[in-house]
Structure formats: C-alpha cells, structure tokens
Coordinates of C-alpha atoms and ligand atoms in Angstrom, one line a residue:
M1 CA 80.5 76.0 105.3
D2 CA 76.8 76.2 103.9
R3 CA 75.1 75.0 106.9
H4 CA 72.6 77.8 106.8
S5 CA 72.6 78.3 102.8
G6 CA 69.4 79.3 101.7
S7 CA 68.3 80.5 105.3
V8 CA 68.5 83.6 107.2
F9 CA 68.1 84.1 111.4
I10 CA 64.6 85.6 112.1
E11 CA 63.1 85.6 115.4
G12 CA 65.0 82.9 116.9
A13 CA 65.0 80.3 114.1
W14 CA 67.0 79.4 111.0
V15 CA 64.0 80.3 108.3
P16 CA 64.3 79.8 104.4
A17 CA 64.5 83.3 102.5
R18 CA 62.1 84.4 100.5
S19 CA 64.2 85.7 98.2
P20 CA 65.0 82.6 95.6
D21 CA 68.5 84.7 94.8
R22 CA 71.7 83.5 96.1
Y23 CA 75.3 85.0 96.0
E24 CA 78.6 83.0 96.4
I25 CA 81.2 83.7 99.3
I26 CA 84.8 83.6 97.8
S27 CA 88.2 83.4 99.3
A28 CA 90.7 86.2 99.3
S29 CA 93.2 84.3 99.2
S30 CA 92.4 80.6 97.3
E31 CA 89.8 82.7 95.3
E32 CA 87.4 79.7 95.6
R33 CA 83.9 79.5 96.9
I34 CA 83.3 78.9 100.3
G35 CA 79.7 79.4 101.2
V36 CA 76.6 80.6 99.5
A37 CA 73.9 83.2 100.8
P38 CA 70.7 84.6 100.2
L39 CA 70.5 87.6 98.5
C40 CA 67.6 89.3 100.7
S41 CA 64.7 90.8 99.3
S42 CA 62.4 93.5 100.8
D43 CA 60.4 90.9 101.6
D44 CA 62.9 89.2 104.0
V45 CA 63.6 92.5 105.3
D46 CA 60.0 93.0 106.5
A47 CA 60.0 89.7 108.0
A48 CA 62.9 90.7 109.8
V49 CA 62.1 94.1 111.1
A50 CA 58.4 92.7 111.9
A51 CA 60.1 90.3 114.5
A52 CA 62.4 92.9 115.6
R53 CA 59.2 95.2 116.1
R54 CA 57.2 92.6 118.1
A55 CA 60.3 91.9 120.2
F56 CA 60.8 95.3 121.1
D57 CA 57.1 96.0 121.9
D58 CA 56.4 93.3 124.2
P59 CA 55.5 94.7 127.2
S60 CA 57.2 91.8 129.0
G61 CA 60.3 91.7 126.6
W62 CA 63.9 92.5 126.1
A63 CA 63.4 96.3 126.3
N64 CA 61.4 95.9 129.4
W65 CA 63.9 93.6 131.2
E66 CA 65.6 95.2 134.4
P67 CA 69.0 96.0 133.5
E68 CA 70.5 93.1 135.2
R69 CA 68.8 90.5 133.6
R70 CA 69.9 91.6 130.2
A71 CA 73.6 92.2 131.7
V72 CA 73.3 88.6 132.6
V73 CA 72.6 87.6 129.1
L74 CA 75.1 89.7 127.4
E75 CA 77.5 88.2 129.5
R76 CA 76.6 84.9 128.7
F77 CA 76.6 85.9 125.1
A78 CA 79.9 86.8 125.3
E79 CA 80.8 83.5 126.4
T80 CA 79.1 82.2 123.4
M81 CA 81.4 84.3 121.2
D82 CA 84.4 83.5 123.3
E83 CA 83.6 79.8 122.6
R84 CA 83.1 80.2 118.6
G85 CA 86.5 83.0 118.9
P86 CA 89.0 80.7 116.9
E87 CA 86.2 79.3 114.2
I88 CA 85.1 83.2 113.6
G89 CA 88.8 84.5 113.3
R90 CA 89.3 81.3 110.9
L91 CA 86.4 82.3 108.9
V92 CA 87.3 85.8 108.6
T93 CA 90.7 85.3 107.3
A94 CA 89.0 82.5 105.0
Q95 CA 86.5 85.3 103.4
N96 CA 88.6 88.4 103.2
G97 CA 92.1 87.5 103.6
M98 CA 92.9 89.4 106.9
P99 CA 96.2 87.8 108.4
I100 CA 95.1 85.0 111.5
S101 CA 97.3 87.2 113.7
L102 CA 95.4 90.0 113.3
S103 CA 91.8 88.0 113.2
S104 CA 92.6 86.0 116.4
A105 CA 93.7 89.1 118.1
S106 CA 90.9 91.2 116.9
E107 CA 87.8 89.2 115.5
A108 CA 87.8 86.5 117.8
V109 CA 88.0 88.3 121.0
T110 CA 86.4 92.2 120.7
P111 CA 82.8 90.5 120.6
G112 CA 83.0 89.3 123.8
T113 CA 85.2 92.2 125.5
L114 CA 82.4 94.7 124.0
L115 CA 79.6 92.6 125.3
R116 CA 81.1 92.6 128.6
Y117 CA 82.1 96.3 128.9
Y118 CA 78.6 97.1 127.9
A119 CA 77.0 95.0 130.4
G120 CA 79.1 96.6 133.0
L121 CA 78.2 99.9 132.0
L122 CA 74.7 98.8 131.8
R123 CA 74.9 97.9 135.7
N124 CA 76.8 101.1 136.5
T125 CA 74.9 103.6 134.3
P126 CA 71.3 104.6 135.9
V127 CA 68.8 105.3 133.4
E128 CA 67.0 107.5 135.5
A129 CA 68.2 110.9 137.5
E130 CA 65.9 113.3 139.1
R131 CA 67.1 116.8 138.7
P132 CA 65.5 119.9 140.4
S133 CA 62.9 121.7 137.7
A134 CA 63.5 125.5 136.6
S135 CA 60.1 125.7 138.3
G136 CA 60.8 124.0 141.8
G137 CA 60.0 121.0 141.3
T138 CA 61.6 118.0 139.8
T139 CA 62.4 116.7 136.5
V140 CA 63.0 112.8 136.1
V141 CA 65.3 112.1 133.1
R142 CA 65.0 108.7 131.2
R143 CA 67.3 107.1 129.0
A144 CA 65.0 104.5 127.4
P145 CA 66.0 102.2 124.7
I146 CA 65.6 103.6 121.1
G147 CA 63.6 101.2 119.3
V148 CA 64.2 98.8 116.0
V149 CA 67.9 99.0 115.1
A150 CA 69.3 98.2 111.6
A151 CA 72.8 97.6 111.8
I152 CA 74.9 97.9 108.5
V153 CA 78.3 96.7 108.4
P154 CA 81.2 96.3 106.0
W155 CA 83.9 93.3 105.4
N156 CA 87.1 94.9 106.7
F157 CA 86.3 94.1 110.5
P158 CA 83.1 92.4 110.2
Q159 CA 83.0 91.5 113.6
T160 CA 84.5 94.1 115.3
L161 CA 82.3 96.4 113.5
T162 CA 79.0 94.5 114.3
F163 CA 79.8 94.7 117.9
Y164 CA 80.3 98.2 118.1
K165 CA 76.6 98.6 117.4
L166 CA 75.3 95.1 118.5
A167 CA 77.1 95.2 122.4
P168 CA 75.5 98.7 123.1
A169 CA 72.3 98.3 121.1
L170 CA 71.3 95.2 123.0
A171 CA 72.6 96.6 126.2
A172 CA 70.3 99.7 126.0
G173 CA 67.4 97.2 125.6
D174 CA 67.0 97.6 121.7
T175 CA 66.2 94.8 119.2
V176 CA 68.4 94.6 116.3
V177 CA 68.5 93.7 112.5
V178 CA 72.0 92.9 111.1
K179 CA 73.1 93.2 107.7
P180 CA 76.6 92.3 106.9
A181 CA 78.6 92.7 103.9
P182 CA 78.3 90.1 101.4
E183 CA 82.1 89.4 101.3
T184 CA 82.0 88.4 104.9
T185 CA 78.7 86.9 105.7
L186 CA 79.4 83.6 106.9
D187 CA 81.2 84.4 110.4
A188 CA 77.5 87.0 110.8
F189 CA 75.7 83.8 110.9
L190 CA 78.0 82.3 113.8
V191 CA 76.8 85.3 115.8
A192 CA 73.4 84.2 115.6
E193 CA 74.2 80.8 116.4
A194 CA 76.1 82.3 119.8
A195 CA 73.0 84.3 120.4
A196 CA 70.6 81.6 120.1
A197 CA 72.8 79.5 122.2
A198 CA 73.2 82.2 125.0
G199 CA 69.5 82.9 125.7
I200 CA 69.6 86.2 123.4
P201 CA 65.2 86.0 123.6
P202 CA 63.9 85.2 119.6
G203 CA 63.4 88.3 117.6
V204 CA 65.9 90.5 119.7
L205 CA 68.9 89.9 116.8
N206 CA 67.9 88.9 113.5
V207 CA 70.5 88.7 110.7
V208 CA 69.6 89.2 107.1
S209 CA 72.3 88.8 104.3
G210 CA 72.8 90.7 101.2
G211 CA 74.1 93.7 99.3
P212 CA 73.1 97.2 98.8
E213 CA 69.9 97.0 98.1
T214 CA 68.9 94.7 100.9
G215 CA 70.6 97.5 103.2
A216 CA 68.6 100.3 101.4
A217 CA 65.5 98.2 102.4
L218 CA 66.5 98.2 105.6
V219 CA 67.4 101.8 105.9
R220 CA 64.1 102.9 104.7
H221 CA 61.8 100.6 106.5
P222 CA 59.2 102.1 108.3
E223 CA 59.4 100.2 111.7
V224 CA 63.2 100.9 111.6
D225 CA 63.6 103.8 114.9
K226 CA 67.8 103.9 114.3
V227 CA 70.3 103.1 111.5
A228 CA 73.6 102.6 112.5
F229 CA 75.9 102.3 109.5
T230 CA 79.9 101.7 108.7
G231 CA 81.1 101.7 105.5
S232 CA 82.0 104.2 102.3
T233 CA 81.4 107.6 102.3
R234 CA 79.4 107.3 99.3
A235 CA 77.1 104.9 100.7
G236 CA 76.8 106.6 103.7
R237 CA 75.8 110.0 102.3
A238 CA 73.0 107.9 100.4
I239 CA 71.8 106.5 103.6
G240 CA 71.9 109.8 105.5
E241 CA 70.2 111.3 102.8
V242 CA 67.0 108.7 103.1
C243 CA 67.3 108.9 107.3
G244 CA 67.2 113.0 107.1
R245 CA 64.3 112.8 105.2
L246 CA 62.4 109.8 107.6
L247 CA 64.2 112.2 110.6
R248 CA 65.9 109.0 111.6
P249 CA 68.4 108.9 113.6
V250 CA 71.6 107.5 112.0
T251 CA 75.1 107.0 112.9
L252 CA 77.8 106.8 110.2
E253 CA 81.3 105.8 110.5
L254 CA 82.6 106.6 107.3
G255 CA 86.0 106.6 105.2
G256 CA 89.1 108.4 106.0
K257 CA 92.7 109.7 104.5
S258 CA 94.2 110.5 107.9
A259 CA 97.6 112.0 108.1
A260 CA 100.7 110.3 110.3
I261 CA 102.8 113.6 111.1
L262 CA 106.5 112.8 111.7
L263 CA 107.7 116.1 113.8
D264 CA 111.3 116.7 113.0
D265 CA 112.3 115.3 116.2
V266 CA 111.1 112.1 115.7
D267 CA 113.5 109.0 116.4
L268 CA 112.9 107.2 113.1
A269 CA 114.9 103.9 114.0
T270 CA 112.5 102.9 116.9
Q271 CA 109.5 104.7 115.7
V272 CA 108.8 103.6 112.2
R273 CA 108.5 99.8 112.8
R274 CA 105.5 100.8 115.0
M275 CA 103.8 103.1 112.7
Y276 CA 103.0 100.0 110.4
A277 CA 99.9 99.4 112.8
C278 CA 98.5 102.8 112.0
T279 CA 99.7 103.0 108.4
L280 CA 98.9 99.9 106.6
V281 CA 97.2 97.3 109.0
N282 CA 95.1 94.6 107.6
S283 CA 96.6 95.9 103.8
G284 CA 95.4 99.3 104.1
Q285 CA 91.6 98.3 104.4
T286 CA 91.2 99.9 107.8
C287 CA 89.2 103.5 107.8
M288 CA 91.3 105.3 110.5
L289 CA 95.1 104.6 108.9
G290 CA 97.3 107.5 108.5
T291 CA 98.2 106.9 104.7
R292 CA 99.4 110.7 104.0
V293 CA 102.7 110.6 106.3
L294 CA 103.8 114.1 106.5
A295 CA 107.7 114.3 106.6
P296 CA 109.9 117.7 107.6
R297 CA 111.0 118.9 104.5
R298 CA 114.5 119.0 106.4
R299 CA 114.5 115.3 107.0
Y300 CA 112.3 114.1 104.1
D301 CA 115.0 111.4 102.4
E302 CA 115.6 110.1 105.8
V303 CA 111.8 109.5 106.4
V304 CA 111.1 108.3 102.9
D305 CA 114.0 105.6 102.9
A306 CA 112.9 104.7 106.2
F307 CA 109.3 104.0 105.0
A308 CA 110.7 102.2 102.1
G309 CA 112.4 100.4 104.0
M310 CA 109.8 99.3 106.5
V311 CA 107.4 98.1 103.6
G312 CA 110.0 95.9 102.3
M313 CA 110.6 94.0 105.0
L314 CA 106.6 93.1 105.9
P315 CA 106.1 89.5 105.2
V316 CA 103.3 89.2 102.5
G317 CA 101.6 85.9 101.6
D318 CA 98.9 83.3 103.0
P319 CA 97.0 84.9 105.8
F320 CA 96.7 81.7 107.4
D321 CA 100.2 81.7 107.8
R322 CA 101.0 82.8 111.4
S323 CA 104.2 85.1 110.0
T324 CA 102.3 86.7 107.4
V325 CA 101.6 90.6 108.0
L326 CA 100.0 91.5 105.0
G327 CA 97.1 89.3 103.5
P328 CA 95.6 89.7 100.0
L329 CA 92.9 92.6 99.3
V330 CA 89.2 91.4 100.0
S331 CA 88.5 91.0 96.4
E332 CA 89.1 91.3 92.8
R333 CA 87.1 94.2 92.4
Q334 CA 89.0 96.1 95.6
R335 CA 92.6 95.0 93.7
D336 CA 91.5 96.4 90.4
R337 CA 90.6 99.9 92.3
V338 CA 94.2 100.0 94.3
E339 CA 96.0 99.0 91.1
A340 CA 94.3 101.9 89.3
Y341 CA 94.7 104.1 92.0
I342 CA 98.9 103.1 91.8
A343 CA 98.7 103.7 88.3
K344 CA 97.6 107.5 89.0
G345 CA 100.2 107.4 91.6
R346 CA 102.8 107.0 89.3
E347 CA 101.6 110.0 87.2
E348 CA 100.9 112.1 90.0
A349 CA 104.4 111.1 92.1
R350 CA 107.7 109.3 92.4
L351 CA 107.2 105.4 93.1
V352 CA 110.0 104.3 95.7
A353 CA 108.3 100.9 96.9
G354 CA 106.0 98.1 95.7
G355 CA 103.7 98.9 92.8
S356 CA 103.4 95.7 91.6
R357 CA 101.6 92.1 92.5
P358 CA 103.9 90.3 94.9
K359 CA 106.0 87.5 93.1
G360 CA 105.0 83.8 93.5
L361 CA 101.8 84.4 94.8
D362 CA 99.4 82.9 91.8
K363 CA 95.7 82.9 93.5
G364 CA 94.7 85.8 95.8
W365 CA 94.5 89.2 95.3
Y366 CA 97.6 90.6 96.2
V367 CA 99.3 94.0 96.4
E368 CA 102.8 94.7 97.3
P369 CA 102.9 97.2 100.0
T370 CA 103.6 100.6 97.9
V371 CA 105.3 103.9 99.1
F372 CA 104.8 107.2 96.9
A373 CA 107.2 110.2 97.6
D374 CA 107.3 113.4 96.6
V375 CA 103.3 113.8 96.7
D376 CA 101.3 116.8 96.7
N377 CA 98.6 117.2 99.3
D378 CA 96.2 118.1 96.2
A379 CA 96.9 114.9 94.1
I380 CA 94.4 112.2 93.9
I381 CA 96.5 109.7 95.6
A382 CA 96.6 112.1 98.6
R383 CA 92.9 113.6 98.4
E384 CA 91.1 110.1 97.7
E385 CA 90.4 107.0 100.0
I386 CA 92.4 103.9 98.6
F387 CA 91.8 101.4 101.1
G388 CA 94.8 99.3 100.0
P389 CA 98.4 99.0 101.1
V390 CA 99.7 102.4 99.6
L391 CA 101.3 105.4 101.6
A392 CA 101.7 109.3 100.1
V393 CA 104.6 111.0 101.6
I394 CA 104.2 114.7 101.7
P395 CA 106.8 117.2 102.8
Y396 CA 106.0 120.0 105.2
E397 CA 108.0 123.2 106.4
D398 CA 107.3 123.5 110.0
D399 CA 104.8 122.5 112.5
D400 CA 102.1 125.0 111.4
D401 CA 102.2 123.5 107.6
A402 CA 102.1 120.1 109.0
V403 CA 98.7 120.7 111.1
R404 CA 97.6 122.9 108.0
I405 CA 98.3 120.1 105.3
A406 CA 96.8 117.5 107.6
N407 CA 93.2 119.6 108.1
E408 CA 93.0 119.6 104.4
S409 CA 91.3 117.1 103.9
A410 CA 87.7 116.1 103.1
Y411 CA 87.8 113.5 105.9
G412 CA 88.5 113.6 109.5
L413 CA 88.8 110.3 111.1
G414 CA 92.4 109.3 112.6
G415 CA 95.4 110.3 112.8
T416 CA 98.8 110.2 114.5
V417 CA 101.8 112.3 115.8
W418 CA 105.3 111.1 116.1
S419 CA 107.7 112.9 118.1
A420 CA 110.9 112.4 120.7
D421 CA 108.6 115.0 122.9
P422 CA 105.5 113.8 123.8
E423 CA 104.1 117.1 125.4
R424 CA 104.9 119.1 121.7
A425 CA 103.2 115.9 119.8
R426 CA 99.9 116.3 122.1
S427 CA 99.5 119.9 121.4
V428 CA 100.1 119.4 117.6
A429 CA 97.4 116.4 118.0
T430 CA 95.0 119.0 119.3
R431 CA 95.1 121.0 116.4
V432 CA 94.2 118.4 113.7
R433 CA 90.6 118.2 113.1
T434 CA 89.8 114.9 113.5
G435 CA 87.5 112.6 115.6
T436 CA 90.6 110.7 116.9
I437 CA 94.2 110.6 116.9
G438 CA 96.9 109.1 118.6
V439 CA 100.5 110.4 119.6
N440 CA 103.4 108.1 119.4
F441 CA 100.8 105.2 118.7
Y442 CA 97.4 104.8 117.6
Q443 CA 94.9 102.2 119.3
I444 CA 91.0 102.7 119.4
D445 CA 89.9 102.6 123.2
H446 CA 86.9 100.8 123.2
H447 CA 85.9 102.8 126.7
S448 CA 86.3 106.0 124.5
P449 CA 83.8 107.4 121.7
F450 CA 85.1 106.4 118.3
G451 CA 84.1 108.4 114.7
G452 CA 84.7 111.0 112.4
I453 CA 83.9 114.5 111.3
K454 CA 83.4 115.9 107.8
D455 CA 82.8 113.2 105.2
S456 CA 84.1 110.5 107.8
G457 CA 80.6 110.7 109.3
L458 CA 78.3 111.5 112.0
G459 CA 78.1 110.5 115.7
R460 CA 80.2 108.3 117.6
E461 CA 80.5 104.8 118.8
L462 CA 82.0 103.2 121.6
G463 CA 82.4 104.4 125.3
P464 CA 79.3 105.7 127.1
E465 CA 78.4 107.7 124.2
G466 CA 78.1 104.8 122.5
L467 CA 75.3 103.6 124.6
A468 CA 73.6 107.0 124.6
S469 CA 73.1 107.0 120.9
Y470 CA 70.9 103.7 121.4
Q471 CA 68.8 105.3 123.7
H472 CA 66.3 108.6 123.5
V473 CA 66.1 110.8 126.3
Q474 CA 62.8 111.4 127.8
S475 CA 61.8 114.0 130.5
V476 CA 59.5 113.5 132.6
Y477 CA 57.9 116.6 134.7
L478 CA 56.6 115.7 138.1
G479 CA 53.8 117.7 139.2
Ligands
LIG501 P1 80.2 100.0 101.1 O1 79.7 101.1 101.8 O2 79.9 100.0 100.0 O3 79.2 98.8 102.0 C1 79.4 98.7 103.5 C2 77.9 98.1 103.8 O4 76.8 98.9 103.4 C3 78.1 96.6 103.2 O5 76.8 95.7 104.1 C4 76.8 97.0 101.9 O6 76.1 95.9 101.4 C5 75.9 97.9 102.1 N1 75.6 99.1 101.7 C6 76.0 99.7 100.7 N2 75.2 100.8 99.7 C7 74.0 100.6 100.8 C8 73.5 101.5 100.9 N3 73.2 102.5 99.6 N4 72.2 101.5 101.6 C9 72.3 100.5 102.7 N5 73.3 99.7 102.8 C10 74.0 99.8 101.7 O7 81.8 99.9 101.9 P2 82.5 98.5 101.7 O8 83.2 98.7 100.5 O9 81.9 97.2 102.0 O10 83.8 98.9 102.9 C11 84.7 99.8 102.8 C12 84.5 101.2 103.1 O11 84.2 101.2 104.4 C13 85.9 102.1 103.0 O12 85.5 103.7 102.2 C14 85.7 102.6 104.7 O13 86.6 103.7 104.9 C15 84.7 102.5 105.0 N6 84.7 101.9 106.4 C16 84.9 102.7 107.5 C17 84.5 102.7 109.2 C18 84.9 103.4 109.9 O14 84.8 103.1 111.0 N7 84.9 104.4 109.4 C19 85.4 101.3 109.1 C20 85.5 100.3 108.1 C21 85.0 100.4 106.6

C-alpha cells in the first residue's frame, strides 16, 4: 500500500515530506515489502507542529468549540473508523503479524469504541465547576484543553494505543501530532484519511512517519505542550528526561514483567486455558502480560505440566488464518532478541516447552511458545521484559511469599491472581504493587485508568482520568 508514499498528513492534506529519506514496511509473516513511508526530519516535524499550533490557537477553532459540537464530530470520526475497521485489521495483521482474529476484535473496533466513549464523557463532564472559596467568595475551576499533543506509539497494538491518546486528547479540545512506529505506519495513514472524511478540521490531527529521531524531534519541539508515549522503558526514560528539563507534562506507558499468581486452591483444569490471554496474547508482545507465573510449591509440577500442555496446543502459524492463535514476531530484530533470551533461559532454568522455531514455517519471524520451569525470580528471564512468547514458572511457599516475589520487580503494570475463592484472590491482588491487576481474568477496562508504576511508567490513560490528563486545571477567583 503505497498510496501516500512520500507524503505525510499535515493541516488536513497529504503533503510531500521535506525529508528525502524513506523506509520500507515489511510484513512479519511474508517478509515482503508492503509499503514505503517518509523518514520524517525535524523540518517535517516543525511543519506538523506549526499546523497543530495554528489550529489550537484559532479563536474560533476546535479548542474553543462547544463540547457538543466536538462530540458530534468525534462520533462521525468513530463511524469513519468503523467503516475502515476490516481494512485496518488486515493492515495491522499484514504489518506486525497479529492474528486476524485478534486484530479484527481489537484494532478494527477499539478506535470507534473509544471515540464514542470520550464523546459521551465530553457531554457529561462539565468543564467548569464553581466552589465556595476560602475567603467566602467563589472560585471557578475550569478544565481547559492542554494544547498541542505529541502522541508517540509502538507497533504491538498500534490502533488501540493511538486511540488511547487521540480520543481523549481530541475530546479535551487539544490538537495532535501522531508519530506511529515505523513497523506499523500504514494503518496510521488510514486514521488520517478517516479523520478528514469525518470533518476533523485541518491541523487538529497530523501524522508524521519515522523512527526514534522523528519522535525525539517531536518530544523536544518548543511548541508541544504535552507528550503521550507508549513504548519501551528505555525510550520512555529518555523522553521523560527531556520533558523533565522542559517542564512538559508527559504520560509514559512503558514495559512490564507482571506476575500471574496461582493460589494453591486454583482449579487448573478449567483456568489454565483462560490464562493464555493474560500471559501470551499477541505472541507475548503485549505490555501487561503476566509472564512470571507464580506457582505454589506443593502444586508446582502440576502447574508446570498444565502450562506446558496449554502452550503445546496453541495453533501457531499464518496470522491471516482465523484459527491461528500465535502469529510471528514483529521483526527479525525482535525474533533475535527473543531467541537470545531463550538461550539465556536454557542456562538459567529448565526448558519444558518450545524453545525453537516452529517447523514448516519457512517465512516469517516465528518462535514457539516457550515455558521455563525452576526459574529463580533473580534470573534474567524473570527480571527483564522479553516481549515474546516466553513464560517463567517460579515457585513460592505461601500467599505472603507470592506477594513478595510479585513485588520484587522493577516493573508494575499488570498482573492476575487465580483462585477458587475470589475474595481471597482479591485480597492478594490488592497487595501487589502494580497499576492494574485482574482476579480470575484480565481485561483492560476502557472506563477505568490504565497505566503503570515504577519502571512501567507515569500517569494514566483511559477512563475520566485519561481525559483529565489532556486538560489543564485553571482556578478563576471571582471577586
Ligand atoms: P520503542 O520504545 O523502541 O518505540 C516506541 C515508539 O517510540 C516508536 O514509535 C519509536 O519510533 C519511538 N521512539 C523510540 N525512541 C524514541 C525517543 N528517544 N524519542 C521519541 N520517540 C522514540 O518500543 P517498541 O519496540 O516500539 O515497543 C515495544 C516496547 O513497548 C515494549 O517494551 C513494551 O512493553 C512497550 N509497550 C508498553 C505498553 C504500555 O502500555 N505500557 C504498550 C505497548 C508496548
């Protein structure tokens, strides 16, 4: 799909990139070139930010529209995204190898869902509230749009993670420059087309393509008022340093190494199948997964066998086949990285399932779903985020020990607790130091805040808190 090759979306139009450099988008499953996009320079970033600035500063523009008027356009945007949903799902699958059953259930529908949710919130959340002041008068507390937002997105759930930012930012009245990951650029161009078709005014949404340098130019740009980033802890730390120096608000959704805690009364026969979704989904390329499986010592062998059996039954293969559960990894680089961790795991622990490339798949960056047993929580494969289909099963003695091990991590993003007794599981869950945790399941709830603590990031997306992070609060003291 080269229909915009050479161009980027600025001020409501496809304009030739100033940078002469290009990069190819390579399919994770066929290894074929499926697109080309500009490697945008700081000049391209300047043009996009200037357009967003003009749109934001326009006295009769988006930021100053009545909330109802913005809500109507957001709902139209939801419709134009829904219309493109099937194409978006296929495009995401072609680029990053996400199974089509997953991309059509997440990437194809989440944009519309989030746009409608934030349109509703916009209607129901007054932007001004009066309160009695300490001196006996009145103070008006206003939630004003924050300004020009730089949204930087990774490749693993590219549409979902774009709209975690875009939907609340647009609802708040901000203007946005989106920079997708180079691996998944093509679906971001479809977002721009859908925005134009929906009547999002020129300059309110701009898309520039490129890699880390393009992102860095955006982060440090003097006219950007807020940075919203999802990606690795390493890049997040670098972005956070720049934003700290500039005193620029920033939301960082970073990596994870969460714990899936199986309490000693867990019903393995019925629960283990459900654990796939919170330990391995998208071939382990999902930030909140519980890739440290904490198993009670007295049932350790049983848990290891159950996980080895579960991963052995997962269909691995062509991501366009509806029966496929695990597709390839996103890139050759990512597969190299995951295979290096598997090699490390062979030294540190006992391999009980997977560990190789699946047979019969000659094209595409596949890795078998892999389980290591007898893993120490201090091992590298237990400490570092692998971002591939690799699980570490760690033994524990009692509930306190499980909580201790879960909390002995640099990260704190997701997690689950599994038990026949939901009350007991809930009480263990609240002792785990993490931004989100599920009891006998895990599903991100768009109506509630999502994000991490420690090395997993700063701030929250989604829910009313997600909207608030795109507003600044102003107190007007009435005399
Ligand atoms: P990455 O950090 O390399 O890149 C993410 C995005 O940031 C890309 O668009 C990239 O071009 C850009 N970027 C990279 N360095 C930058 C810099 N210094 N300044 C500005 N932009 C920069 O991550 P990735 O390899 O694309 O994604 C995988 C990582 O993302 C994993 O560690 C995963 O845990 C994390 N992730 C976290 C969440 C979450 O919500 N917490 C969600 C998805 C992925």
